PDB file of C-alpha atoms in Angstrom:
ATOM      1  CA  MET A  25      31.441  -0.373 -16.973  1.00 53.00           C
ATOM      2  CA  ASP A  26      29.981  -2.655 -14.640  1.00 69.00           C
ATOM      3  CA  THR A  27      31.250  -5.836 -13.481  1.00 84.00           C
ATOM      4  CA  LEU A  28      29.927  -8.698 -15.788  1.00 93.00           C
ATOM      5  CA  VAL A  29      28.552 -11.835 -14.598  1.00 95.00           C
ATOM      6  CA  PHE A  30      28.686 -14.619 -16.640  1.00 97.00           C
ATOM      7  CA  ARG A  31      26.232 -17.732 -16.371  1.00 97.00           C
ATOM      8  CA  ASN A  32      25.609 -20.833 -18.375  1.00 97.00           C
ATOM      9  CA  LEU A  33      21.571 -20.671 -19.117  1.00 97.00           C
ATOM     10  CA  ASP A  34      19.309 -23.486 -19.831  1.00 98.00           C
ATOM     11  CA  LEU A  35      16.404 -21.798 -21.665  1.00 98.00           C
ATOM     12  CA  ARG A  36      13.550 -24.303 -21.399  1.00 97.00           C
ATOM     13  CA  ALA A  37      10.697 -22.361 -23.346  1.00 96.00           C
ATOM     14  CA  PRO A  38      11.429 -19.798 -26.179  1.00 94.00           C
ATOM     15  CA  PHE A  39      11.497 -16.221 -26.276  1.00 93.00           C
ATOM     16  CA  GLU A  40       9.178 -15.446 -28.982  1.00 92.00           C
ATOM     17  CA  TYR A  41       8.975 -12.080 -31.139  1.00 91.00           C
ATOM     18  CA  THR A  42       6.938 -10.471 -34.012  1.00 89.00           C
ATOM     19  CA  LYS A  43       9.787 -10.305 -37.035  1.00 90.00           C
ATOM     20  CA  ILE A  44      10.491  -6.701 -37.834  1.00 86.00           C
ATOM     21  CA  ALA A  45      12.466  -5.342 -40.620  1.00 83.00           C
ATOM     22  CA  LEU A  46      16.075  -4.068 -39.470  1.00 77.00           C
ATOM     23  CA  ALA A  47      17.584  -0.846 -40.727  1.00 71.00           C
ATOM     24  CA  ASP A  48      19.840  -0.578 -37.816  1.00 75.00           C
ATOM     25  CA  PRO A  49      20.067  -3.435 -35.133  1.00 73.00           C
ATOM     26  CA  PHE A  50      20.304  -0.673 -32.485  1.00 74.00           C
ATOM     27  CA  VAL A  51      17.434   1.437 -33.253  1.00 73.00           C
ATOM     28  CA  PHE A  52      14.397  -0.485 -32.068  1.00 66.00           C
ATOM     29  CA  PRO A  53      10.421   0.485 -32.518  1.00 66.00           C
ATOM     30  CA  ALA A  54       9.156   1.650 -28.702  1.00 71.00           C
ATOM     31  CA  ALA A  55       8.706  -1.699 -27.629  1.00 74.00           C
ATOM     32  CA  PRO A  56       9.086  -3.144 -23.972  1.00 81.00           C
ATOM     33  CA  GLU A  57      11.248  -6.174 -25.219  1.00 90.00           C
ATOM     34  CA  GLY A  58      12.716  -7.722 -28.412  1.00 91.00           C
ATOM     35  CA  ALA A  59      16.138  -9.206 -29.624  1.00 94.00           C
ATOM     36  CA  VAL A  60      18.281  -9.207 -32.520  1.00 93.00           C
ATOM     37  CA  LEU A  61      20.308 -12.446 -34.125  1.00 94.00           C
ATOM     38  CA  PHE A  62      23.930 -11.751 -35.492  1.00 93.00           C
ATOM     39  CA  GLN A  63      25.738 -14.189 -37.705  1.00 91.00           C
ATOM     40  CA  LEU A  64      29.585 -14.493 -36.471  1.00 88.00           C
ATOM     41  CA  ASP A  65      32.265 -15.268 -38.406  1.00 82.00           C
ATOM     42  CA  SER A  66      33.436 -18.896 -36.938  1.00 72.00           C
ATOM     43  CA  HIS A  67      37.060 -18.160 -38.043  1.00 68.00           C
ATOM     44  CA  LEU A  68      37.481 -15.288 -35.671  1.00 67.00           C
ATOM     45  CA  TYR A  69      36.213 -17.637 -32.366  1.00 61.00           C
ATOM     46  CA  THR A  70      39.722 -17.513 -31.056  1.00 65.00           C
ATOM     47  CA  GLU A  71      40.026 -14.256 -31.609  1.00 64.00           C
ATOM     48  CA  LEU A  72      41.130 -12.361 -28.220  1.00 64.00           C
ATOM     49  CA  GLU A  73      42.478  -8.804 -28.877  1.00 68.00           C
ATOM     50  CA  GLY A  74      41.722  -6.394 -31.573  1.00 63.00           C
ATOM     51  CA  ASP A  75      38.723  -4.737 -32.724  1.00 71.00           C
ATOM     52  CA  PRO A  76      35.714  -6.010 -31.008  1.00 73.00           C
ATOM     53  CA  HIS A  77      33.167  -4.819 -33.617  1.00 70.00           C
ATOM     54  CA  ARG A  78      35.224  -7.595 -36.027  1.00 75.00           C
ATOM     55  CA  LEU A  79      33.702 -10.215 -33.565  1.00 77.00           C
ATOM     56  CA  LEU A  80      30.327  -8.651 -33.821  1.00 80.00           C
ATOM     57  CA  GLY A  81      29.248 -10.032 -37.069  1.00 80.00           C
ATOM     58  CA  LYS A  82      26.348  -8.890 -38.994  1.00 85.00           C
ATOM     59  CA  PRO A  83      22.582  -8.804 -37.852  1.00 88.00           C
ATOM     60  CA  ILE A  84      20.250 -11.180 -39.670  1.00 91.00           C
ATOM     61  CA  GLN A  85      17.057 -10.807 -38.401  1.00 91.00           C
ATOM     62  CA  GLY A  86      15.034  -9.498 -35.168  1.00 91.00           C
ATOM     63  CA  GLY A  87      11.976  -9.075 -33.612  1.00 90.00           C
ATOM     64  CA  VAL A  88      10.145  -7.098 -30.756  1.00 89.00           C
ATOM     65  CA  GLU A  89       7.074  -7.677 -28.553  1.00 85.00           C
ATOM     66  CA  SER A  90       4.143  -6.489 -29.969  1.00 65.00           C
ATOM     67  CA  PRO A  91       0.768  -7.198 -27.981  1.00 59.00           C
ATOM     68  CA  SER A  92      -2.272  -6.728 -30.199  1.00 53.00           C
ATOM     69  CA  GLU A  93      -5.181  -5.018 -29.204  1.00 38.00           C
ATOM     70  CA  GLU A  94      -7.013  -8.729 -28.566  1.00 45.00           C
ATOM     71  CA  GLY A  95      -4.331 -10.319 -26.655  1.00 55.00           C
ATOM     72  CA  ASN A  96      -3.370 -12.665 -29.379  1.00 58.00           C
ATOM     73  CA  ASN A  97      -0.477 -11.730 -31.904  1.00 57.00           C
ATOM     74  CA  PRO A  98      -0.763 -13.457 -35.273  1.00 56.00           C
ATOM     75  CA  GLY A  99       2.916 -12.315 -35.910  1.00 60.00           C
ATOM     76  CA  LYS A 100       4.127 -13.569 -32.664  1.00 62.00           C
ATOM     77  CA  GLY A 101       6.715 -16.360 -32.880  1.00 64.00           C
ATOM     78  CA  SER A 102       7.990 -15.476 -36.458  1.00 86.00           C
ATOM     79  CA  PHE A 103      11.150 -14.700 -34.412  1.00 92.00           C
ATOM     80  CA  ARG A 104      12.518 -16.387 -31.719  1.00 94.00           C
ATOM     81  CA  ILE A 105      15.168 -17.405 -29.104  1.00 96.00           C
ATOM     82  CA  PRO A 106      14.974 -21.067 -28.998  1.00 96.00           C
ATOM     83  CA  PRO A 107      15.117 -23.155 -25.981  1.00 97.00           C
ATOM     84  CA  GLY A 108      18.835 -24.819 -25.280  1.00 97.00           C
ATOM     85  CA  LYS A 109      21.919 -24.144 -23.621  1.00 98.00           C
ATOM     86  CA  TYR A 110      23.393 -20.627 -23.705  1.00 98.00           C
ATOM     87  CA  PHE A 111      26.313 -18.617 -22.386  1.00 98.00           C
ATOM     88  CA  PHE A 112      24.800 -15.547 -20.862  1.00 98.00           C
ATOM     89  CA  VAL A 113      25.549 -12.271 -19.827  1.00 98.00           C
ATOM     90  CA  GLN A 114      23.547  -9.037 -18.788  1.00 96.00           C
ATOM     91  CA  ARG A 115      24.257  -5.442 -18.929  1.00 95.00           C
ATOM     92  CA  ARG A 116      22.433  -2.489 -17.383  1.00 92.00           C
ATOM     93  CA  GLU A 117      22.385   0.252 -20.194  1.00 90.00           C
ATOM     94  CA  PRO A 118      20.592   0.700 -23.591  1.00 86.00           C
ATOM     95  CA  PRO A 119      21.961  -2.022 -26.086  1.00 87.00           C
ATOM     96  CA  SER A 120      24.476   0.092 -28.404  1.00 88.00           C
ATOM     97  CA  LEU A 121      27.091  -1.108 -31.158  1.00 88.00           C
ATOM     98  CA  GLU A 122      30.058  -0.091 -28.781  1.00 90.00           C
ATOM     99  CA  ALA A 123      28.419  -1.733 -25.527  1.00 93.00           C
ATOM    100  CA  VAL A 124      27.125  -4.888 -27.610  1.00 92.00           C
ATOM    101  CA  ALA A 125      30.641  -5.463 -29.161  1.00 91.00           C
ATOM    102  CA  GLN A 126      32.238  -4.973 -25.855  1.00 92.00           C
ATOM    103  CA  VAL A 127      30.234  -7.346 -24.093  1.00 94.00           C
ATOM    104  CA  ASN A 128      30.318 -10.157 -26.870  1.00 92.00           C
ATOM    105  CA  ALA A 129      34.231  -9.638 -26.844  1.00 91.00           C
ATOM    106  CA  GLU A 130      34.017 -10.180 -23.329  1.00 92.00           C
ATOM    107  CA  ALA A 131      31.869 -13.200 -23.291  1.00 93.00           C
ATOM    108  CA  GLN A 132      34.088 -14.722 -26.062  1.00 91.00           C
ATOM    109  CA  ARG A 133      37.328 -14.497 -23.961  1.00 90.00           C
ATOM    110  CA  GLU A 134      35.694 -15.910 -20.923  1.00 94.00           C
ATOM    111  CA  ALA A 135      33.982 -18.845 -22.667  1.00 93.00           C
ATOM    112  CA  LEU A 136      37.607 -19.558 -24.395  1.00 91.00           C
ATOM    113  CA  TRP A 137      38.899 -19.147 -20.926  1.00 92.00           C
ATOM    114  CA  ARG A 138      36.219 -21.762 -19.412  1.00 95.00           C
ATOM    115  CA  GLY A 139      36.552 -24.088 -22.314  1.00 93.00           C
ATOM    116  CA  LEU A 140      33.210 -23.726 -23.721  1.00 94.00           C
ATOM    117  CA  HIS A 141      32.636 -24.051 -27.247  1.00 92.00           C
ATOM    118  CA  LEU A 142      30.129 -21.353 -28.613  1.00 92.00           C
ATOM    119  CA  THR A 143      28.151 -21.546 -32.133  1.00 93.00           C
ATOM    120  CA  ASP A 144      28.428 -19.055 -34.775  1.00 92.00           C
ATOM    121  CA  ARG A 145      25.408 -16.907 -33.374  1.00 94.00           C
ATOM    122  CA  LEU A 146      24.414 -14.341 -31.031  1.00 95.00           C
ATOM    123  CA  TYR A 147      21.187 -12.981 -29.525  1.00 97.00           C
ATOM    124  CA  VAL A 148      21.319  -9.982 -28.180  1.00 96.00           C
ATOM    125  CA  ARG A 149      17.873  -9.703 -25.954  1.00 95.00           C
ATOM    126  CA  PHE A 150      16.765  -6.226 -24.773  1.00 92.00           C
ATOM    127  CA  LEU A 151      14.323  -5.368 -22.068  1.00 91.00           C
ATOM    128  CA  VAL A 152      12.915  -3.020 -19.701  1.00 88.00           C
ATOM    129  CA  GLU A 153      13.435  -3.385 -16.032  1.00 88.00           C
ATOM    130  CA  GLU A 154      13.092  -1.357 -12.878  1.00 84.00           C
ATOM    131  CA  GLU A 155      16.287   0.467 -13.940  1.00 77.00           C
ATOM    132  CA  GLY A 156      15.469   1.016 -17.073  1.00 86.00           C
ATOM    133  CA  LEU A 157      16.485  -0.731 -20.339  1.00 87.00           C
ATOM    134  CA  VAL A 158      19.043  -3.422 -20.450  1.00 92.00           C
ATOM    135  CA  PHE A 159      20.290  -5.910 -22.883  1.00 95.00           C
ATOM    136  CA  GLN A 160      21.565  -9.384 -22.827  1.00 97.00           C
ATOM    137  CA  ILE A 161      24.117 -11.392 -24.754  1.00 97.00           C
ATOM    138  CA  LEU A 162      22.996 -15.123 -25.290  1.00 98.00           C
ATOM    139  CA  ARG A 163      25.735 -17.119 -27.061  1.00 96.00           C
ATOM    140  CA  PRO A 164      24.666 -20.888 -27.986  1.00 97.00           C
ATOM    141  CA  LEU A 165      26.608 -23.466 -26.688  1.00 96.00           C
ATOM    142  CA  VAL A 166      27.976 -26.465 -29.004  1.00 92.00           C
ATOM    143  CA  GLN A 167      26.143 -29.578 -27.772  1.00 79.00           C
ATOM    144  CA  GLY A 168      27.430 -33.105 -28.052  1.00 61.00           C
ATOM    145  CA  GLY A 169      31.009 -32.449 -28.956  1.00 46.00           C
ATOM    146  CA  GLU A 170      30.262 -30.815 -32.165  1.00 44.00           C
TER     147      GLU A 170
END
């Protein structure tokens, strides 16, 4: 596993995608970019050990970038990662259940260590970079002392 670098990300504009059906959140149609939203169990937020798959929660919805022939896509924006503050990490490998579960567990431990409060949502974004397919974990930060 490569060294993970965790960052606070202030996302100023949304990532917008066309919503897709999720038979398997780790099997994506051929697309240069996309994302999946997972609903996490907030009672497991302080869980530091154990099976990382328990922390992953269940997929709610997902979307992919799918440009239309005319350059405008009427479905674009039907799934989005909204602007906001996120705890962020990227891994240079294709997303898989095992890899995403491990990285999410590491992100949760790191956030607890830093004293950050995360919401019960997890966005997994995938995209193609020069080295190939990568995935990113975006965990929204709780704002305003909620």
